Amino acid sequence: MNEGPALPPLAARDRMSLKTLLQERRAAIHPESAGFPPRQAGPGRRVAGLSQEQMDLLLERTPGTYNRFENGQLNPTAEFLTNVARALRLNEQEWTYLWRLTRREYPPYTLHRDSGMSVPGVWQRVVEQIDGAMAYITDAAWNLLAHNAEFAELFPGGEVPANTMRWMTLDPRAREDVLTDWADRWAPMVLPQLRHGVEMRPNHAELRRLEAEVQADPVAGPLYREAGDTPIPYPDGSERPIRHSRYGPGWVTTCVAEPVTSPGARVMLLLYSPGASLVSRHPVLSAPLTS
């Protein structure tokens, strides 16, 4: 196989972590479910599940390739890592852990197409009980999953959008009335996020349709293309002007979190204040230094 770019050898602790993860996942897969006969007990066969030899067959690699990988002796390509992760049926957290162990970086795309497309139902109860902030949750494609009453009050008539990214980028009322100074303060924030979302899920049909709609729009399209490879300006802690349907002009400070079991989904809290900018009014929180 063509190995990936040269990286420093894995430290002993990382090699052990990699081996533990892969062995546990192999042991959890019955060979029959992957098209192999059951493994027989005996020397070299004390571990349940798929064998290293069977992994080579599944990966269509020469004998011994997977053994080298599991023992931290291989610089894997992105294709090889993806095939291993799918053969071992890793979840998104395990996929990220595998990539960081072997490539020293976060994966450039998600492993599963439906990653981040749902959250546990209890989040609806959590959001509904938030008081003092506009709170809502979207999936990885910005579909609105849950929101509280204060978020609904932001919109005329309390009509919340089905997809917050489509609303922020394409709805004329959002661009001209609600999201104050849209072209200079909102578009540079949200358009790179859309581009990044598509890059993380290149085969996601809904995101591709949304991107096509934005590209075809005479207002948002040119700005989207100009954004190019602009670094992603994450909204956490950002302050932007807004016109609230009930309270009028003001600013929102945005706080963002991600449900651990739903990577790509977003928990959004918007703190509204009337009047002037809130810049420098909210210090960064950090633990006290210890000697």
PDB file of N, CA and C in Angstrom, residues 75-145:
ATOM      1  N   ASN A  75       2.433   4.236   8.731  1.00  0.00           N
ATOM      2  CA  ASN A  75       1.846   5.561   8.529  1.00  0.00           C
ATOM      3  C   ASN A  75       0.642   5.400   7.601  1.00  0.00           C
ATOM      4  N   PRO A  76      -0.557   5.414   8.123  1.00  0.00           N
ATOM      5  CA  PRO A  76      -1.722   5.113   7.285  1.00  0.00           C
ATOM      6  C   PRO A  76      -2.167   6.306   6.446  1.00  0.00           C
ATOM      7  N   THR A  77      -2.656   6.019   5.242  1.00  0.00           N
ATOM      8  CA  THR A  77      -3.282   7.044   4.427  1.00  0.00           C
ATOM      9  C   THR A  77      -4.697   7.302   4.947  1.00  0.00           C
ATOM     10  N   ALA A  78      -5.299   8.382   4.480  1.00  0.00           N
ATOM     11  CA  ALA A  78      -6.677   8.679   4.856  1.00  0.00           C
ATOM     12  C   ALA A  78      -7.609   7.576   4.368  1.00  0.00           C
ATOM     13  N   GLU A  79      -7.356   7.063   3.164  1.00  0.00           N
ATOM     14  CA  GLU A  79      -8.191   5.985   2.629  1.00  0.00           C
ATOM     15  C   GLU A  79      -8.096   4.733   3.498  1.00  0.00           C
ATOM     16  N   PHE A  80      -6.878   4.397   3.909  1.00  0.00           N
ATOM     17  CA  PHE A  80      -6.698   3.203   4.731  1.00  0.00           C
ATOM     18  C   PHE A  80      -7.401   3.365   6.075  1.00  0.00           C
ATOM     19  N   LEU A  81      -7.244   4.537   6.701  1.00  0.00           N
ATOM     20  CA  LEU A  81      -7.904   4.772   7.985  1.00  0.00           C
ATOM     21  C   LEU A  81      -9.427   4.681   7.852  1.00  0.00           C
ATOM     22  N   THR A  82      -9.944   5.234   6.781  1.00  0.00           N
ATOM     23  CA  THR A  82     -11.394   5.189   6.570  1.00  0.00           C
ATOM     24  C   THR A  82     -11.869   3.754   6.421  1.00  0.00           C
ATOM     25  N   ASN A  83     -11.145   2.964   5.642  1.00  0.00           N
ATOM     26  CA  ASN A  83     -11.537   1.563   5.437  1.00  0.00           C
ATOM     27  C   ASN A  83     -11.452   0.765   6.733  1.00  0.00           C
ATOM     28  N   VAL A  84     -10.414   1.012   7.532  1.00  0.00           N
ATOM     29  CA  VAL A  84     -10.291   0.333   8.818  1.00  0.00           C
ATOM     30  C   VAL A  84     -11.460   0.714   9.731  1.00  0.00           C
ATOM     31  N   ALA A  85     -11.752   2.010   9.800  1.00  0.00           N
ATOM     32  CA  ALA A  85     -12.820   2.486  10.690  1.00  0.00           C
ATOM     33  C   ALA A  85     -14.168   1.895  10.302  1.00  0.00           C
ATOM     34  N   ARG A  86     -14.415   1.784   9.009  1.00  0.00           N
ATOM     35  CA  ARG A  86     -15.699   1.226   8.570  1.00  0.00           C
ATOM     36  C   ARG A  86     -15.744  -0.285   8.776  1.00  0.00           C
ATOM     37  N   ALA A  87     -14.625  -0.949   8.560  1.00  0.00           N
ATOM     38  CA  ALA A  87     -14.592  -2.394   8.793  1.00  0.00           C
ATOM     39  C   ALA A  87     -14.809  -2.715  10.265  1.00  0.00           C
ATOM     40  N   LEU A  88     -14.275  -1.866  11.142  1.00  0.00           N
ATOM     41  CA  LEU A  88     -14.421  -2.088  12.586  1.00  0.00           C
ATOM     42  C   LEU A  88     -15.651  -1.401  13.164  1.00  0.00           C
ATOM     43  N   ARG A  89     -16.421  -0.725  12.323  1.00  0.00           N
ATOM     44  CA  ARG A  89     -17.687  -0.109  12.721  1.00  0.00           C
ATOM     45  C   ARG A  89     -17.499   0.900  13.862  1.00  0.00           C
ATOM     46  N   LEU A  90     -16.497   1.739  13.707  1.00  0.00           N
ATOM     47  CA  LEU A  90     -16.233   2.753  14.723  1.00  0.00           C
ATOM     48  C   LEU A  90     -17.329   3.811  14.726  1.00  0.00           C
ATOM     49  N   ASN A  91     -17.555   4.411  15.888  1.00  0.00           N
ATOM     50  CA  ASN A  91     -18.433   5.569  15.940  1.00  0.00           C
ATOM     51  C   ASN A  91     -17.605   6.827  15.707  1.00  0.00           C
ATOM     52  N   GLU A  92     -18.255   7.984  15.704  1.00  0.00           N
ATOM     53  CA  GLU A  92     -17.543   9.218  15.376  1.00  0.00           C
ATOM     54  C   GLU A  92     -16.470   9.563  16.401  1.00  0.00           C
ATOM     55  N   GLN A  93     -16.736   9.293  17.686  1.00  0.00           N
ATOM     56  CA  GLN A  93     -15.723   9.591  18.695  1.00  0.00           C
ATOM     57  C   GLN A  93     -14.496   8.710  18.508  1.00  0.00           C
ATOM     58  N   GLU A  94     -14.718   7.427  18.232  1.00  0.00           N
ATOM     59  CA  GLU A  94     -13.598   6.514  17.996  1.00  0.00           C
ATOM     60  C   GLU A  94     -12.852   6.883  16.721  1.00  0.00           C
ATOM     61  N   TRP A  95     -13.594   7.308  15.710  1.00  0.00           N
ATOM     62  CA  TRP A  95     -12.979   7.731  14.446  1.00  0.00           C
ATOM     63  C   TRP A  95     -12.059   8.934  14.683  1.00  0.00           C
ATOM     64  N   THR A  96     -12.530   9.914  15.429  1.00  0.00           N
ATOM     65  CA  THR A  96     -11.700  11.081  15.722  1.00  0.00           C
ATOM     66  C   THR A  96     -10.475  10.679  16.535  1.00  0.00           C
ATOM     67  N   TYR A  97     -10.672   9.810  17.504  1.00  0.00           N
ATOM     68  CA  TYR A  97      -9.562   9.338  18.341  1.00  0.00           C
ATOM     69  C   TYR A  97      -8.533   8.596  17.500  1.00  0.00           C
ATOM     70  N   LEU A  98      -8.997   7.740  16.599  1.00  0.00           N
ATOM     71  CA  LEU A  98      -8.095   6.987  15.727  1.00  0.00           C
ATOM     72  C   LEU A  98      -7.276   7.931  14.856  1.00  0.00           C
ATOM     73  N   TRP A  99      -7.928   8.906  14.286  1.00  0.00           N
ATOM     74  CA  TRP A  99      -7.234   9.847  13.408  1.00  0.00           C
ATOM     75  C   TRP A  99      -6.190  10.660  14.174  1.00  0.00           C
ATOM     76  N   ARG A 100      -6.567  11.116  15.367  1.00  0.00           N
ATOM     77  CA  ARG A 100      -5.634  11.924  16.146  1.00  0.00           C
ATOM     78  C   ARG A 100      -4.440  11.103  16.627  1.00  0.00           C
ATOM     79  N   LEU A 101      -4.674   9.840  16.942  1.00  0.00           N
ATOM     80  CA  LEU A 101      -3.567   8.992  17.367  1.00  0.00           C
ATOM     81  C   LEU A 101      -2.562   8.772  16.242  1.00  0.00           C
ATOM     82  N   THR A 102      -3.081   8.518  15.046  1.00  0.00           N
ATOM     83  CA  THR A 102      -2.207   8.087  13.956  1.00  0.00           C
ATOM     84  C   THR A 102      -1.743   9.216  13.053  1.00  0.00           C
ATOM     85  N   ARG A 103      -2.554  10.283  12.947  1.00  0.00           N
ATOM     86  CA  ARG A 103      -2.219  11.376  12.024  1.00  0.00           C
ATOM     87  C   ARG A 103      -1.910  12.692  12.737  1.00  0.00           C
ATOM     88  N   ARG A 104      -2.095  12.733  14.050  1.00  0.00           N
ATOM     89  CA  ARG A 104      -1.806  13.932  14.856  1.00  0.00           C
ATOM     90  C   ARG A 104      -2.668  15.121  14.448  1.00  0.00           C
ATOM     91  N   GLU A 105      -3.894  14.870  14.008  1.00  0.00           N
ATOM     92  CA  GLU A 105      -4.799  15.938  13.623  1.00  0.00           C
ATOM     93  C   GLU A 105      -6.228  15.434  13.661  1.00  0.00           C
ATOM     94  N   TYR A 106      -7.163  16.361  13.594  1.00  0.00           N
ATOM     95  CA  TYR A 106      -8.568  15.966  13.534  1.00  0.00           C
ATOM     96  C   TYR A 106      -8.893  15.490  12.125  1.00  0.00           C
ATOM     97  N   PRO A 107      -9.823  14.551  11.982  1.00  0.00           N
ATOM     98  CA  PRO A 107     -10.184  14.079  10.645  1.00  0.00           C
ATOM     99  C   PRO A 107     -10.805  15.196   9.825  1.00  0.00           C
ATOM    100  N   PRO A 108     -10.550  15.232   8.513  1.00  0.00           N
ATOM    101  CA  PRO A 108     -11.091  16.299   7.668  1.00  0.00           C
ATOM    102  C   PRO A 108     -12.540  16.076   7.277  1.00  0.00           C
ATOM    103  N   TYR A 109     -13.101  14.937   7.611  1.00  0.00           N
ATOM    104  CA  TYR A 109     -14.490  14.642   7.287  1.00  0.00           C
ATOM    105  C   TYR A 109     -15.030  13.645   8.297  1.00  0.00           C
ATOM    106  N   THR A 110     -16.362  13.564   8.371  1.00  0.00           N
ATOM    107  CA  THR A 110     -16.980  12.625   9.292  1.00  0.00           C
ATOM    108  C   THR A 110     -16.977  11.227   8.696  1.00  0.00           C
ATOM    109  N   LEU A 111     -17.087  10.233   9.549  1.00  0.00           N
ATOM    110  CA  LEU A 111     -17.084   8.849   9.087  1.00  0.00           C
ATOM    111  C   LEU A 111     -18.459   8.430   8.595  1.00  0.00           C
ATOM    112  N   HIS A 112     -19.500   8.868   9.291  1.00  0.00           N
ATOM    113  CA  HIS A 112     -20.859   8.445   8.972  1.00  0.00           C
ATOM    114  C   HIS A 112     -21.671   9.606   8.416  1.00  0.00           C
ATOM    115  N   ARG A 113     -22.427   9.332   7.390  1.00  0.00           N
ATOM    116  CA  ARG A 113     -23.231  10.365   6.741  1.00  0.00           C
ATOM    117  C   ARG A 113     -24.251  10.972   7.700  1.00  0.00           C
ATOM    118  N   ASP A 114     -24.808  10.161   8.607  1.00  0.00           N
ATOM    119  CA  ASP A 114     -25.853  10.655   9.507  1.00  0.00           C
ATOM    120  C   ASP A 114     -25.299  11.221  10.806  1.00  0.00           C
ATOM    121  N   SER A 115     -23.988  11.368  10.894  1.00  0.00           N
ATOM    122  CA  SER A 115     -23.398  11.928  12.101  1.00  0.00           C
ATOM    123  C   SER A 115     -23.907  13.351  12.324  1.00  0.00           C
ATOM    124  N   GLY A 116     -24.352  13.629  13.547  1.00  0.00           N
ATOM    125  CA  GLY A 116     -24.804  14.967  13.882  1.00  0.00           C
ATOM    126  C   GLY A 116     -26.176  15.326  13.362  1.00  0.00           C
ATOM    127  N   MET A 117     -26.930  14.342  12.861  1.00  0.00           N
ATOM    128  CA  MET A 117     -28.244  14.625  12.294  1.00  0.00           C
ATOM    129  C   MET A 117     -29.387  14.403  13.291  1.00  0.00           C
ATOM    130  N   SER A 118     -29.066  14.042  14.508  1.00  0.00           N
ATOM    131  CA  SER A 118     -30.079  13.885  15.549  1.00  0.00           C
ATOM    132  C   SER A 118     -29.410  14.065  16.905  1.00  0.00           C
ATOM    133  N   VAL A 119     -30.223  14.365  17.911  1.00  0.00           N
ATOM    134  CA  VAL A 119     -29.736  14.478  19.291  1.00  0.00           C
ATOM    135  C   VAL A 119     -30.724  13.754  20.189  1.00  0.00           C
ATOM    136  N   PRO A 120     -30.282  13.295  21.362  1.00  0.00           N
ATOM    137  CA  PRO A 120     -31.227  12.653  22.288  1.00  0.00           C
ATOM    138  C   PRO A 120     -32.406  13.561  22.605  1.00  0.00           C
ATOM    139  N   GLY A 121     -33.594  12.975  22.690  1.00  0.00           N
ATOM    140  CA  GLY A 121     -34.804  13.747  22.897  1.00  0.00           C
ATOM    141  C   GLY A 121     -34.817  14.604  24.148  1.00  0.00           C
ATOM    142  N   VAL A 122     -34.021  14.229  25.150  1.00  0.00           N
ATOM    143  CA  VAL A 122     -34.001  14.992  26.404  1.00  0.00           C
ATOM    144  C   VAL A 122     -33.518  16.423  26.179  1.00  0.00           C
ATOM    145  N   TRP A 123     -32.793  16.659  25.079  1.00  0.00           N
ATOM    146  CA  TRP A 123     -32.325  18.014  24.797  1.00  0.00           C
ATOM    147  C   TRP A 123     -33.479  18.990  24.610  1.00  0.00           C
ATOM    148  N   GLN A 124     -34.629  18.509  24.114  1.00  0.00           N
ATOM    149  CA  GLN A 124     -35.785  19.399  23.981  1.00  0.00           C
ATOM    150  C   GLN A 124     -36.205  19.937  25.340  1.00  0.00           C
ATOM    151  N   ARG A 125     -36.255  19.062  26.352  1.00  0.00           N
ATOM    152  CA  ARG A 125     -36.621  19.491  27.701  1.00  0.00           C
ATOM    153  C   ARG A 125     -35.595  20.469  28.253  1.00  0.00           C
ATOM    154  N   VAL A 126     -34.317  20.192  27.990  1.00  0.00           N
ATOM    155  CA  VAL A 126     -33.261  21.076  28.491  1.00  0.00           C
ATOM    156  C   VAL A 126     -33.421  22.472  27.906  1.00  0.00           C
ATOM    157  N   VAL A 127     -33.591  22.543  26.586  1.00  0.00           N
ATOM    158  CA  VAL A 127     -33.691  23.837  25.917  1.00  0.00           C
ATOM    159  C   VAL A 127     -34.936  24.605  26.370  1.00  0.00           C
ATOM    160  N   GLU A 128     -36.043  23.900  26.509  1.00  0.00           N
ATOM    161  CA  GLU A 128     -37.280  24.564  26.923  1.00  0.00           C
ATOM    162  C   GLU A 128     -37.155  25.211  28.299  1.00  0.00           C
ATOM    163  N   GLN A 129     -36.291  24.681  29.160  1.00  0.00           N
ATOM    164  CA  GLN A 129     -36.165  25.192  30.518  1.00  0.00           C
ATOM    165  C   GLN A 129     -35.116  26.297  30.656  1.00  0.00           C
ATOM    166  N   ILE A 130     -34.435  26.621  29.574  1.00  0.00           N
ATOM    167  CA  ILE A 130     -33.449  27.703  29.623  1.00  0.00           C
ATOM    168  C   ILE A 130     -34.184  29.042  29.644  1.00  0.00           C
ATOM    169  N   ASP A 131     -33.855  29.861  30.629  1.00  0.00           N
ATOM    170  CA  ASP A 131     -34.501  31.153  30.799  1.00  0.00           C
ATOM    171  C   ASP A 131     -33.429  32.237  30.774  1.00  0.00           C
ATOM    172  N   GLY A 132     -33.702  33.336  30.082  1.00  0.00           N
ATOM    173  CA  GLY A 132     -32.750  34.438  30.033  1.00  0.00           C
ATOM    174  C   GLY A 132     -31.880  34.437  28.798  1.00  0.00           C
ATOM    175  N   ALA A 133     -32.075  33.487  27.898  1.00  0.00           N
ATOM    176  CA  ALA A 133     -31.305  33.429  26.657  1.00  0.00           C
ATOM    177  C   ALA A 133     -32.154  32.758  25.588  1.00  0.00           C
ATOM    178  N   MET A 134     -31.971  33.179  24.351  1.00  0.00           N
ATOM    179  CA  MET A 134     -32.584  32.483  23.231  1.00  0.00           C
ATOM    180  C   MET A 134     -31.785  31.203  23.005  1.00  0.00           C
ATOM    181  N   ALA A 135     -32.441  30.057  23.076  1.00  0.00           N
ATOM    182  CA  ALA A 135     -31.742  28.779  22.991  1.00  0.00           C
ATOM    183  C   ALA A 135     -32.356  27.917  21.899  1.00  0.00           C
ATOM    184  N   TYR A 136     -31.490  27.275  21.133  1.00  0.00           N
ATOM    185  CA  TYR A 136     -31.979  26.361  20.107  1.00  0.00           C
ATOM    186  C   TYR A 136     -30.898  25.348  19.753  1.00  0.00           C
ATOM    187  N   ILE A 137     -31.305  24.287  19.081  1.00  0.00           N
ATOM    188  CA  ILE A 137     -30.384  23.230  18.646  1.00  0.00           C
ATOM    189  C   ILE A 137     -30.615  22.958  17.169  1.00  0.00           C
ATOM    190  N   THR A 138     -29.534  22.857  16.417  1.00  0.00           N
ATOM    191  CA  THR A 138     -29.619  22.458  15.016  1.00  0.00           C
ATOM    192  C   THR A 138     -28.793  21.200  14.793  1.00  0.00           C
ATOM    193  N   ASP A 139     -29.136  20.462  13.739  1.00  0.00           N
ATOM    194  CA  ASP A 139     -28.307  19.323  13.367  1.00  0.00           C
ATOM    195  C   ASP A 139     -27.156  19.806  12.500  1.00  0.00           C
ATOM    196  N   ALA A 140     -26.378  18.883  11.952  1.00  0.00           N
ATOM    197  CA  ALA A 140     -25.192  19.246  11.191  1.00  0.00           C
ATOM    198  C   ALA A 140     -25.518  19.968   9.895  1.00  0.00           C
ATOM    199  N   ALA A 141     -26.780  19.887   9.449  1.00  0.00           N
ATOM    200  CA  ALA A 141     -27.206  20.594   8.243  1.00  0.00           C
ATOM    201  C   ALA A 141     -28.004  21.845   8.584  1.00  0.00           C
ATOM    202  N   TRP A 142     -27.958  22.266   9.840  1.00  0.00           N
ATOM    203  CA  TRP A 142     -28.622  23.474  10.344  1.00  0.00           C
ATOM    204  C   TRP A 142     -30.148  23.354  10.375  1.00  0.00           C
ATOM    205  N   ASN A 143     -30.692  22.131  10.335  1.00  0.00           N
ATOM    206  CA  ASN A 143     -32.124  21.968  10.546  1.00  0.00           C
ATOM    207  C   ASN A 143     -32.437  22.193  12.017  1.00  0.00           C
ATOM    208  N   LEU A 144     -33.473  22.940  12.302  1.00  0.00           N
ATOM    209  CA  LEU A 144     -33.838  23.256  13.681  1.00  0.00           C
ATOM    210  C   LEU A 144     -34.457  22.019  14.344  1.00  0.00           C
ATOM    211  N   LEU A 145     -33.849  21.561  15.452  1.00  0.00           N
ATOM    212  CA  LEU A 145     -34.326  20.379  16.164  1.00  0.00           C
ATOM    213  C   LEU A 145     -35.118  20.726  17.418  1.00  0.00           C
TER     214      LEU A 145
END
